[in-house]
Short mmCIF file of C-alpha atoms in Angstrom, two decimals:
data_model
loop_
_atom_site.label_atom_id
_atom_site.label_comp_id
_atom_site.label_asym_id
_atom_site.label_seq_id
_atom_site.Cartn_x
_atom_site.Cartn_y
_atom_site.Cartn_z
CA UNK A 1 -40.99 -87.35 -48.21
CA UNK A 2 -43.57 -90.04 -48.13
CA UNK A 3 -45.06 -91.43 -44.63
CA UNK A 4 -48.34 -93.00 -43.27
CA UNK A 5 -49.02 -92.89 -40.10
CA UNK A 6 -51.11 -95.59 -38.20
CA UNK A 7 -51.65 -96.33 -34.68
CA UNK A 8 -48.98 -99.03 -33.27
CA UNK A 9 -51.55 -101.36 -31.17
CA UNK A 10 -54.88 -101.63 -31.12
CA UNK A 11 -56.56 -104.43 -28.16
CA UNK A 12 -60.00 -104.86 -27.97
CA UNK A 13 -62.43 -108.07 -27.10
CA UNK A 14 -63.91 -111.13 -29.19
CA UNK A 15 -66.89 -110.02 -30.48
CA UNK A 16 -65.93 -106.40 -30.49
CA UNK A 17 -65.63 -103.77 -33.32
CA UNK A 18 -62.10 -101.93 -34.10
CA UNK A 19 -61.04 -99.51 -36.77
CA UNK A 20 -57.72 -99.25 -37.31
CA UNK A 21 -57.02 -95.46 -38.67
CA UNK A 22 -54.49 -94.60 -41.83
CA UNK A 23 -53.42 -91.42 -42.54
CA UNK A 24 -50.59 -90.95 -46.07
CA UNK A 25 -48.40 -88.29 -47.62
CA UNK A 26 -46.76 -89.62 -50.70
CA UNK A 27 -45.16 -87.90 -53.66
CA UNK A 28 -47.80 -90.70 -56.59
CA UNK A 29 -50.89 -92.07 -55.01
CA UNK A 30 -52.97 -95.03 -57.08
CA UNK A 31 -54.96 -96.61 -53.98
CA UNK A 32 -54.47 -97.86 -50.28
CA UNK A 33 -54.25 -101.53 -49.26
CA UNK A 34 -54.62 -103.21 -46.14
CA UNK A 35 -52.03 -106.52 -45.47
CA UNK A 36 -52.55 -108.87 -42.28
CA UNK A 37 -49.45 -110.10 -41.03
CA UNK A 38 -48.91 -112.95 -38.06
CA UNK A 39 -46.46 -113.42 -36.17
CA UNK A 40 -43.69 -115.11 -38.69
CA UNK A 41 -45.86 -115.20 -41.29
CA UNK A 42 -46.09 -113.44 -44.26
CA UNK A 43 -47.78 -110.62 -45.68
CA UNK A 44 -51.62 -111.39 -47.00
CA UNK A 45 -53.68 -109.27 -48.86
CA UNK A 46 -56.43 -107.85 -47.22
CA UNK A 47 -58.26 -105.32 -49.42
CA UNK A 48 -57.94 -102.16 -51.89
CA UNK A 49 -59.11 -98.96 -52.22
CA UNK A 50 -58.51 -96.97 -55.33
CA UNK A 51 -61.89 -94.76 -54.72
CA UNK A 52 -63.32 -93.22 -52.02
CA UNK A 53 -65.93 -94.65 -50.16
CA UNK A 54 -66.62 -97.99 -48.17
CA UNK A 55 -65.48 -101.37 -49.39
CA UNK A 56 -66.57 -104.61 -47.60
CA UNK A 57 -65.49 -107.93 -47.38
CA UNK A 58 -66.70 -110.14 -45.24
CA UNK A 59 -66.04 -109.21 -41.68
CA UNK A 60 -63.60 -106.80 -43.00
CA UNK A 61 -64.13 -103.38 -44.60
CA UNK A 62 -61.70 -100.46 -45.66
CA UNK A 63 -62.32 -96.83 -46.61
CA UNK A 64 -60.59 -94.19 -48.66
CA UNK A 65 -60.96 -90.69 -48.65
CA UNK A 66 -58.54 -89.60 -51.02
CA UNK A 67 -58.98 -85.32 -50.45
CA UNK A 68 -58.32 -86.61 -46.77
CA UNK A 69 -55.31 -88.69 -47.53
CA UNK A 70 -56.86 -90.93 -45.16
CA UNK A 71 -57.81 -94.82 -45.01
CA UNK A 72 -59.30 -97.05 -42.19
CA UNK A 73 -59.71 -100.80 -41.87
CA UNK A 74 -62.63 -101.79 -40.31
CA UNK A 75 -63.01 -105.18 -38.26
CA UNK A 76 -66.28 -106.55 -37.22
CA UNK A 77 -67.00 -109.58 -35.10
CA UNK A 78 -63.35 -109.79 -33.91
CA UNK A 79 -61.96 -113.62 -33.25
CA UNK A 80 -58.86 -114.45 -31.68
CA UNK A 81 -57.51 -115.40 -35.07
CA UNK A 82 -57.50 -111.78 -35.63
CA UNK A 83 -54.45 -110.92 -33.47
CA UNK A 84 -52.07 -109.71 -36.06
CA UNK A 85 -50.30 -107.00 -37.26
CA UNK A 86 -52.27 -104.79 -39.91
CA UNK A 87 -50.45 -102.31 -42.28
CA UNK A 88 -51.70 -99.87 -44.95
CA UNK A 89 -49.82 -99.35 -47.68
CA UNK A 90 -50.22 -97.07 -50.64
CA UNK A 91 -50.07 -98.43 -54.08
CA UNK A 92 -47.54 -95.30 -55.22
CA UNK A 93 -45.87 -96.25 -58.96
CA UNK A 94 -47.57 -97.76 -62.23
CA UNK A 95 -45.87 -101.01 -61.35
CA UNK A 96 -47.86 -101.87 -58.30
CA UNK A 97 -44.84 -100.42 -56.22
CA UNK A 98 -46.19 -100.52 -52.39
CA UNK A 99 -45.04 -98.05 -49.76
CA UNK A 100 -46.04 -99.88 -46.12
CA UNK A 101 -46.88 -98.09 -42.63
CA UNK A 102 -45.12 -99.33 -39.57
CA UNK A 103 -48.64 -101.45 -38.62
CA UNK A 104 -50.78 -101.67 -35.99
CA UNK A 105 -50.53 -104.76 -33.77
CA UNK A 106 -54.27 -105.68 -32.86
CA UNK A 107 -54.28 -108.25 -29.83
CA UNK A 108 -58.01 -109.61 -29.25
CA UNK A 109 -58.62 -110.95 -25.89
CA UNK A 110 -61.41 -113.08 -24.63
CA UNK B 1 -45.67 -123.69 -57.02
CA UNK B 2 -48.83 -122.94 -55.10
CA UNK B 3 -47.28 -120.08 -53.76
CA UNK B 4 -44.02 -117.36 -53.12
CA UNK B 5 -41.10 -119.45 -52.06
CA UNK B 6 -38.03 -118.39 -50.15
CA UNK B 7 -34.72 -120.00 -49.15
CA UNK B 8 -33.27 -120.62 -46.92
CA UNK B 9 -36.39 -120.05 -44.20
CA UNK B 10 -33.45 -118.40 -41.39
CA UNK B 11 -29.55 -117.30 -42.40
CA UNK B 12 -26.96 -116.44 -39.53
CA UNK B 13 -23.91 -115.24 -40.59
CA UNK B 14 -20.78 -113.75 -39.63
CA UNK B 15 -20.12 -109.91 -40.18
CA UNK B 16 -18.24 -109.48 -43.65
CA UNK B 17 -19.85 -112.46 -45.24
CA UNK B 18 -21.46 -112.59 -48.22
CA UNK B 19 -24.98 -114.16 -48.50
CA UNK B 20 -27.73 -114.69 -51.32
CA UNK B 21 -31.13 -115.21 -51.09
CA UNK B 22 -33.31 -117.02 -53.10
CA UNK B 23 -37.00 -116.35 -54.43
CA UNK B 24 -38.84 -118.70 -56.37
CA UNK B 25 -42.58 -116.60 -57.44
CA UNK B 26 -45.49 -118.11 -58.20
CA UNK B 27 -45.35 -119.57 -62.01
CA UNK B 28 -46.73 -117.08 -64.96
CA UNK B 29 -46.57 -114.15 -62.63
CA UNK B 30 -44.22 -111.32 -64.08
CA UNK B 31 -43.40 -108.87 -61.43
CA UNK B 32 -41.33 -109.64 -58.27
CA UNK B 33 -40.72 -107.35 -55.63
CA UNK B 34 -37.97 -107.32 -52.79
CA UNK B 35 -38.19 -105.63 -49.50
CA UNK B 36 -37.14 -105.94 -46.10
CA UNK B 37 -38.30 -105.80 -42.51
CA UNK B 38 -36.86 -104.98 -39.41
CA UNK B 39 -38.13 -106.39 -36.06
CA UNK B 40 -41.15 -104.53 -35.75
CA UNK B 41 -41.48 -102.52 -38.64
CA UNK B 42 -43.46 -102.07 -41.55
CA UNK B 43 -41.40 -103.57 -44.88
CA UNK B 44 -39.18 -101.06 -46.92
CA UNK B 45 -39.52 -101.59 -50.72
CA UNK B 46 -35.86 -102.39 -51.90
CA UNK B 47 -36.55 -103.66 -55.88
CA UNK B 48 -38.83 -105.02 -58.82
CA UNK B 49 -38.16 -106.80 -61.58
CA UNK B 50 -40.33 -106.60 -64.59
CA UNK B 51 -39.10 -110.03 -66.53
CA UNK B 52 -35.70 -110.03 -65.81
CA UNK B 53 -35.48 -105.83 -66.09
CA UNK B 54 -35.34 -103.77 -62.81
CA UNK B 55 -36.04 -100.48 -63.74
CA UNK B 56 -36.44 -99.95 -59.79
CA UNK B 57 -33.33 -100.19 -57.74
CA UNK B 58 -33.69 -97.19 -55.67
CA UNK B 59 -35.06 -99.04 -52.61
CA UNK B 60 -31.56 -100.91 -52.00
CA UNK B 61 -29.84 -99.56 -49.14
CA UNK B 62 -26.49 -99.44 -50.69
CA UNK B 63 -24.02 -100.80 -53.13
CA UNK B 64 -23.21 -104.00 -51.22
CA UNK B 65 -26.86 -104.92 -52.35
CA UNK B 66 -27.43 -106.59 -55.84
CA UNK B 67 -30.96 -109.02 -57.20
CA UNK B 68 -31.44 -110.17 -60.30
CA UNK B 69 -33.58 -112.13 -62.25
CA UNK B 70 -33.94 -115.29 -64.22
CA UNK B 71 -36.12 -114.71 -66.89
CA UNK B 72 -39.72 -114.63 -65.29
CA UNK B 73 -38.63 -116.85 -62.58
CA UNK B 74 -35.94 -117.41 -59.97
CA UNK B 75 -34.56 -113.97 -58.18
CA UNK B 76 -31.64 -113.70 -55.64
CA UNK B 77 -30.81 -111.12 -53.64
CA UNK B 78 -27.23 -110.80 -52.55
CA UNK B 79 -25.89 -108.57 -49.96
CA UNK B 80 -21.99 -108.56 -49.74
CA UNK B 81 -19.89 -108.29 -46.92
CA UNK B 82 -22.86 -108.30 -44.40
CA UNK B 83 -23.04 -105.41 -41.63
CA UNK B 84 -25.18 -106.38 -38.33
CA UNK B 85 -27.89 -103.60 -39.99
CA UNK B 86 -28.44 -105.85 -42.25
CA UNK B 87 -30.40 -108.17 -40.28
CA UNK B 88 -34.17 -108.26 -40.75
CA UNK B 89 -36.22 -110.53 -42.60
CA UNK B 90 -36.27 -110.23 -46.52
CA UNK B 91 -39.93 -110.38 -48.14
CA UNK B 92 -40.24 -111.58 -51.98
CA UNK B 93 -43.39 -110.72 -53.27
CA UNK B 94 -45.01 -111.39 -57.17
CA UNK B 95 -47.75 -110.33 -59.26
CA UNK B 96 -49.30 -111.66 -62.17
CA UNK B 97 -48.89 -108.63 -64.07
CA UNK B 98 -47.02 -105.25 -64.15
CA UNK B 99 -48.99 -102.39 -63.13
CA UNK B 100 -52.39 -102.17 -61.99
CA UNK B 101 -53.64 -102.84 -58.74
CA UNK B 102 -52.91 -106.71 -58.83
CA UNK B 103 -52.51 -108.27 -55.59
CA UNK B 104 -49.23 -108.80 -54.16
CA UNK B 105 -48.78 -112.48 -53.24
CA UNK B 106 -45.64 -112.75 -50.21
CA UNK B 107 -43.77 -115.07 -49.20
CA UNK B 108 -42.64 -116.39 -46.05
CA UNK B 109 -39.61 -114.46 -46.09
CA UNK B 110 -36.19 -115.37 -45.12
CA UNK B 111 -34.50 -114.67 -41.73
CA UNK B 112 -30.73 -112.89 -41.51
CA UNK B 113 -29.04 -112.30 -38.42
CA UNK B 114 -25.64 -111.33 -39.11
CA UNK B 115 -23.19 -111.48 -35.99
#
């Protein structure tokens, strides 16, 4: 079957650090990407990671280890804006097909 | 459009009813992806269209769901004679191009309940 697993909430204060662990098992495996969802919003695009190693963006940075099957999104100088859901998803057919984890709710208090 | 566009925003409807829903992507872009979320969850990948072609289908959850595709532009998603399972809220998604890594643009989903 395919799965990721991620943590269901994360909380942790302004200013703070988090990392928000992935870990995947799917049957075609092209990359792992990182979506930040609020509350009745929709879906937005975070990052990708089609390589191991450390990608950064911003305040934001995601890493792959693909021998691992495992992924983390990194978030640095946390803001209240950041209270969200965060899912990884792995990028599994040749047609950008995207297979989600359940997310991890991050709540950032003052 | 600037953006993914979904109608209607919220949908209640009666058990046994049909519904459609409606995604407009963002112009020029030639993939368009369904899927759905329940309360909570993480969103299940139901179909893509490449044009007006869905190779994909396996994601939909049974025969009483049917998309297509106009061309590289409008999509609707029917699900006939709705079951209260059915409610979650339905993601459209589209990317410029098929394959690749590019980035999956969402949007803001529409809202079943079914009674």
């Amino acid at each position: 079957g395919q799965s990721l697993e991620q943590p269901s909430e994360v909380t942790a204060v302004e200013g703070a650090i988090v990392q928000i662990n992935c870990t995947y098992q799917t049957s075609g495996f092209y990359g792992l990407s990182w979506y930040q969802q609020h509350d009745g919003g929709a879906p937005t695009f975070l990052s990708y990671n089609a390589l191991d190693g450390l990608e950064e963006t911003g305040r934001f940075s995601s890493f792959l280890s693909r021998s691992d099957s495992y992924g983390y999104l990194l978030l640095q100088e946390l803001q209240m804006k950041d209270s969200a859901s965060y899912f990884c998803a792995v990028l599994s057919g040749g047609y950008n097909k995207l297979i989600f984890g359940a997310g991890t709710r991050l709540a950032v208090h003052p | 459009g600037a953006g993914v566009s979904q109608s209607p925003s919220n949908k209640v409807t009666e058990k046994g009813k049909d519904v459609e829903l409606r995604c407009d992507p963002i112009s020029g872009h030639t993939a368009l992806y369904w899927y759905r979320q329940r309360l909570g969850q993480g969103l299940e990948f139901l179909i893509y269209f490449q044009g007006n072609s869905a190779p994909d289908k396996s994601g939909l959850p049974s025969d009483r769901f049917s998309a297509e595709r106009t061309g590289e532009s409008v999509s609707t998603l029917t699900i006939q004679r709705t079951q209260q399972e059915d409610s979650a809220v339905y993601l459209c998604a589209s990317t410029l191009t098929l394959g690749g890594t590019d980035t999956q643009y969402f949007g803001p989903g529409t809202r079943l309940t079914v009674l």
